[in-house]
XYZ file of C-alpha atoms in Angstrom:
360
model
C 85.168 -176.844 128.523
C 82.942 -179.718 129.626
C 79.447 -178.656 130.631
C 77.511 -180.007 133.569
C 74.479 -182.140 132.775
C 72.138 -179.201 133.415
C 74.185 -176.823 131.294
C 74.461 -179.378 128.494
C 70.690 -179.730 128.484
C 70.380 -175.941 128.428
C 72.749 -175.811 125.435
C 70.507 -178.243 123.548
C 67.463 -176.075 124.264
C 69.268 -173.096 122.807
C 70.730 -174.929 119.790
C 67.436 -176.545 118.851
C 65.220 -173.499 119.202
C 63.417 -172.873 115.933
C 60.448 -170.739 116.885
C 59.779 -167.052 116.240
C 62.796 -164.791 116.612
C 63.890 -163.947 120.155
C 65.944 -160.799 120.658
C 68.127 -160.760 123.754
C 70.003 -157.626 124.804
C 73.285 -158.071 126.652
C 73.286 -155.162 129.068
C 76.757 -155.876 130.418
C 79.754 -155.196 128.207
C 81.651 -158.024 129.872
C 78.888 -160.384 128.790
C 79.303 -159.164 125.211
C 83.021 -159.918 125.257
C 82.676 -163.262 127.056
C 79.936 -164.477 124.716
C 82.295 -163.845 121.826
C 85.373 -165.244 123.564
C 83.638 -168.417 124.693
C 82.220 -169.107 121.225
C 78.609 -168.957 122.388
C 77.491 -166.907 119.382
C 78.602 -169.747 117.127
C 76.111 -172.164 118.674
C 73.080 -169.898 118.372
C 70.378 -170.619 115.799
C 69.213 -167.823 113.506
C 66.071 -167.448 115.612
C 68.046 -166.178 118.616
C 69.555 -162.748 118.092
C 71.938 -161.195 120.584
C 72.176 -157.415 120.557
C 74.446 -155.215 122.615
C 73.006 -152.607 124.958
C 74.168 -149.691 127.124
C 75.917 -151.704 129.809
C 79.374 -150.197 129.350
C 79.715 -147.185 131.680
C 82.436 -145.571 129.573
C 80.383 -146.032 126.406
C 77.318 -144.243 127.799
C 79.336 -141.377 129.293
C 78.439 -138.337 127.179
C 80.905 -136.284 125.182
C 80.245 -133.259 127.373
C 81.661 -135.065 130.392
C 84.972 -135.571 128.595
C 84.929 -131.874 127.696
C 84.457 -131.011 131.377
C 87.372 -133.208 132.400
C 89.601 -131.676 129.712
C 88.594 -128.202 130.899
C 89.503 -129.074 134.471
C 92.886 -130.370 133.369
C 93.883 -127.706 130.871
C 92.115 -124.569 132.054
C 91.759 -125.075 135.802
C 95.106 -126.766 136.431
C 93.542 -129.722 138.216
C 95.357 -133.066 138.345
C 92.983 -135.673 136.937
C 92.829 -139.265 138.169
C 90.817 -141.747 136.132
C 90.300 -145.356 135.173
C 92.246 -146.207 132.020
C 89.348 -146.725 129.607
C 88.339 -143.081 129.837
C 91.681 -141.683 128.671
C 91.142 -142.078 124.929
C 87.390 -141.422 124.728
C 86.984 -138.519 122.286
C 85.515 -135.273 123.547
C 84.171 -132.583 121.235
C 87.697 -131.519 120.304
C 90.076 -133.448 122.541
C 90.411 -136.582 124.601
C 92.145 -136.717 127.968
C 95.076 -138.308 126.146
C 95.233 -135.240 123.911
C 95.092 -132.979 126.953
C 97.921 -134.921 128.558
C 100.042 -134.505 125.430
C 99.522 -130.751 125.813
C 100.840 -130.758 129.356
C 97.773 -131.605 131.437
C 98.332 -133.884 134.401
C 96.227 -137.000 133.879
C 97.007 -140.177 135.783
C 95.492 -143.653 135.445
C 94.572 -145.378 138.717
C 92.776 -148.551 139.754
C 90.825 -147.067 142.646
C 89.511 -143.654 143.754
C 91.483 -144.255 146.945
C 94.663 -143.860 144.878
C 93.540 -140.350 143.986
C 92.739 -139.560 147.617
C 96.128 -140.858 148.773
C 97.827 -138.579 146.247
C 95.763 -135.614 147.407
C 96.780 -136.230 151.022
C 100.448 -136.453 150.048
C 100.272 -133.303 147.869
C 98.042 -130.773 149.657
C 99.310 -127.984 147.402
C 97.702 -129.599 144.303
C 94.036 -129.808 143.309
C 93.099 -133.443 142.692
C 89.942 -134.670 140.952
C 88.813 -138.251 140.471
C 86.568 -138.953 137.469
C 83.730 -140.869 139.077
C 82.190 -142.861 136.227
C 80.219 -146.065 136.538
C 77.095 -147.917 137.560
C 75.981 -149.255 140.928
C 79.054 -151.491 141.189
C 81.700 -148.773 141.235
C 79.817 -145.857 142.812
C 80.413 -147.076 146.402
C 84.182 -146.854 145.835
C 83.927 -143.159 144.978
C 81.689 -142.562 147.967
C 84.136 -144.269 150.316
C 86.924 -142.033 149.021
C 84.679 -139.002 149.573
C 83.754 -140.142 153.078
C 87.423 -140.564 153.954
C 88.318 -137.184 152.483
C 85.698 -135.562 154.698
C 86.691 -137.427 157.852
C 90.396 -136.759 157.270
C 89.770 -133.120 156.295
C 91.410 -133.419 152.885
C 90.591 -130.067 151.286
C 92.113 -130.532 147.823
C 90.086 -133.549 146.675
C 86.983 -133.532 144.468
C 84.847 -135.766 142.269
C 83.564 -135.125 138.757
C 80.547 -137.411 138.771
C 78.987 -139.346 135.910
C 77.564 -142.173 138.010
C 74.455 -143.850 136.698
C 71.592 -146.084 137.828
C 70.578 -148.926 135.530
C 66.865 -149.227 136.357
C 65.728 -146.103 134.440
C 67.738 -147.258 131.430
C 65.731 -150.482 131.285
C 62.550 -148.418 131.216
C 63.974 -146.239 128.430
C 64.832 -149.361 126.433
C 61.511 -151.116 126.934
C 60.503 -152.866 123.734
C 64.015 -153.005 122.308
C 64.349 -156.723 123.104
C 62.285 -159.671 124.285
C 64.547 -160.008 127.326
C 67.642 -158.531 128.897
C 70.700 -160.386 130.107
C 71.109 -158.398 133.297
C 74.631 -157.528 134.506
C 75.996 -159.849 137.152
C 78.241 -157.323 138.902
C 75.608 -154.581 139.130
C 73.108 -157.143 140.398
C 75.276 -157.926 143.418
C 74.472 -154.382 144.540
C 70.845 -154.050 143.431
C 69.743 -157.606 144.143
C 66.804 -159.170 142.331
C 64.246 -156.799 143.823
C 64.649 -154.203 141.081
C 64.082 -156.797 138.355
C 61.006 -158.210 140.092
C 59.669 -154.669 140.304
C 60.117 -153.737 136.637
C 58.796 -157.131 135.537
C 55.619 -156.608 137.569
C 55.107 -152.896 136.914
C 56.471 -152.515 133.380
C 56.399 -156.065 131.940
C 60.130 -155.882 131.268
C 61.748 -159.314 131.281
C 65.267 -160.483 131.912
C 67.679 -162.951 133.449
C 70.671 -162.281 135.692
C 73.689 -164.367 134.785
C 77.366 -164.807 135.450
C 80.216 -165.052 132.988
C 81.047 -168.731 132.453
C 79.846 -170.805 129.514
C 77.512 -172.797 131.746
C 76.013 -169.689 133.341
C 75.423 -167.836 130.094
C 74.015 -170.859 128.246
C 71.712 -171.624 131.180
C 70.506 -168.021 131.131
C 69.806 -168.152 127.388
C 67.859 -171.396 127.781
C 65.865 -169.778 130.568
C 65.088 -166.849 128.288
C 63.884 -169.241 125.569
C 61.575 -171.116 127.934
C 60.168 -168.002 129.575
C 59.640 -166.086 126.326
C 57.698 -169.052 124.966
C 55.512 -168.925 128.098
C 54.950 -165.184 127.647
C 53.973 -165.675 124.019
C 51.615 -168.477 125.009
C 49.888 -166.142 127.464
C 51.027 -168.133 130.497
C 52.777 -165.121 132.048
C 53.239 -161.430 131.309
C 56.943 -161.098 132.081
C 59.746 -162.686 134.072
C 62.789 -161.945 136.231
C 65.039 -164.937 136.814
C 68.258 -165.345 138.774
C 70.732 -167.647 137.010
C 73.604 -166.366 139.170
C 72.391 -167.361 142.674
C 75.905 -168.078 143.944
C 76.612 -164.337 143.826
C 73.336 -162.433 143.409
C 70.767 -162.389 146.209
C 67.254 -160.988 146.493
C 68.314 -158.023 148.608
C 71.715 -157.294 147.038
C 73.856 -155.039 149.223
C 71.667 -152.773 151.375
C 74.732 -151.502 153.240
C 76.384 -150.282 150.030
C 73.170 -148.655 148.827
C 72.710 -146.939 152.195
C 76.259 -145.591 152.055
C 75.755 -144.190 148.557
C 72.422 -142.627 149.520
C 74.084 -140.765 152.385
C 76.362 -138.835 150.042
C 74.556 -138.914 146.693
C 71.063 -138.420 145.328
C 69.381 -139.232 142.004
C 69.346 -136.672 139.195
C 68.455 -136.462 135.528
C 71.474 -137.239 133.399
C 72.545 -137.795 129.806
C 73.388 -141.207 128.403
C 75.299 -141.328 125.150
C 72.849 -142.535 122.532
C 69.850 -142.477 124.859
C 69.657 -138.781 125.701
C 68.494 -137.461 129.062
C 66.971 -140.191 131.234
C 65.132 -138.792 134.277
C 66.411 -139.980 137.643
C 69.155 -142.116 136.119
C 72.193 -140.280 137.463
C 73.757 -139.803 140.878
C 75.142 -136.454 142.059
C 76.651 -135.315 145.329
C 74.173 -133.960 147.831
C 74.280 -130.212 148.383
C 75.950 -130.527 151.779
C 78.976 -132.076 150.058
C 79.156 -129.583 147.193
C 82.662 -128.427 148.169
C 83.815 -131.830 146.879
C 81.829 -131.494 143.633
C 84.276 -130.465 140.890
C 81.567 -128.689 138.892
C 80.735 -126.469 141.862
C 84.264 -126.165 143.200
C 85.727 -124.948 139.916
C 82.559 -123.210 138.627
C 82.430 -125.206 135.417
C 80.049 -123.804 132.797
C 77.341 -126.025 131.399
C 78.930 -127.996 128.572
C 77.056 -129.434 125.603
C 79.408 -131.848 123.882
C 79.210 -132.783 120.222
C 80.096 -136.277 119.097
C 81.476 -137.008 115.654
C 78.511 -137.116 113.248
C 80.079 -140.142 111.552
C 79.969 -142.223 114.739
C 76.849 -144.334 115.275
C 77.772 -145.421 118.786
C 74.406 -144.236 120.095
C 72.525 -146.549 117.752
C 74.759 -149.454 118.759
C 73.999 -148.766 122.429
C 70.265 -148.831 121.739
C 70.530 -152.115 119.876
C 69.333 -150.538 116.632
C 72.399 -151.528 114.606
C 75.415 -153.790 114.939
C 78.868 -152.214 114.975
C 79.668 -153.292 111.424
C 76.617 -151.363 110.202
C 78.496 -148.141 110.986
C 80.430 -146.967 107.919
C 83.534 -145.966 109.869
C 83.730 -149.198 111.907
C 87.037 -150.937 111.220
C 88.109 -148.180 108.820
C 88.365 -144.699 110.316
C 87.387 -146.119 113.707
C 89.647 -148.805 115.200
C 90.929 -149.516 118.721
C 94.165 -147.724 117.789
C 92.288 -144.684 116.463
C 88.816 -144.717 118.040
C 86.173 -142.250 116.955
C 83.561 -143.393 119.454
C 83.507 -144.632 123.036
C 82.237 -148.099 122.035
C 85.543 -148.753 120.283
C 87.659 -147.374 123.134
C 86.304 -149.232 126.133
C 87.433 -152.753 126.951
C 83.725 -153.463 127.532
C 82.492 -151.704 124.394
C 80.459 -153.533 121.783
C 82.506 -152.189 118.875
C 85.773 -153.291 120.471
C 84.294 -156.763 121.063
C 83.162 -157.117 117.449
C 86.526 -155.836 116.229
C 88.536 -158.172 118.464
C 86.488 -161.276 117.686
C 85.471 -160.330 114.151
C 86.509 -163.645 112.647
C 83.546 -165.281 114.383
C 80.969 -162.982 112.806
C 80.661 -165.089 109.689
C 79.174 -167.751 111.955
C 76.846 -165.505 113.969
């Protein structure tokens, strides 16, 4: 595609950069896939290294959560509703697809409202929606919960694995010179959170969209700002290269709605461990809609395959091809780890666009 004059100039800044290495972490899995698909990796000089981070909600969902969902389906007789990417994520012993093959009722939906509609139409069945995601998708689960309460739907519950991105950035401090912040999440959080962590924690990053022009402009901005940091002209930066969509304040109404029904909690991220205050759970007054409370689930400690190095990929420590089972025992058809399952996963991106890796 033809680039605008500004984007073309940004592309030249990126192509011609020859200074000390700059490591940029793509937080958003969609960015990882689009950067491959658009051929942007092919234009990067050796001095600019892109690494994939924990921005895929399915990828950072721990094994124990899958075990809980399987337990609900097989042992508690609950009908599970979920987004499609979660179906084949391996648990300790089984995936939801395995559970379904054994007779569990597991249905793929596009919205938590689909699960609520089913619950209303089938009051004799217990229905649970697997609420997984970051700030972008959490409001949808909360709206379904709000409607269930107002309409007195008694057979609906949520199994939550919702996460907040800000604590993850703190946990990953030092892993890259700058983050490419997720565009969709940023529509909810706004720029305020990035200004805050830049000022308080000297964590730098740029918000960007998903077109060639937007991503290239963001990378050029990273180059310029990192050079200023290294020259001592600034300590850190937070730039908005997606102003058509992302504002300073984000969506206060959505955040207020979520805060009414949920509160922060410590939670596990695959590959990152327990990150304090990074999860969202239902407030105690809504515990009857919390699947863990409703069905008295025991505490589950999942165990991932020891051969899978998904956690290291999510921390930017290795690339997918550095894992011995990548492309061999672990493929999209037979995934061993969540990063190969998810449509936003780094391993699935590298596998799908692998022919470009010889170039970058």
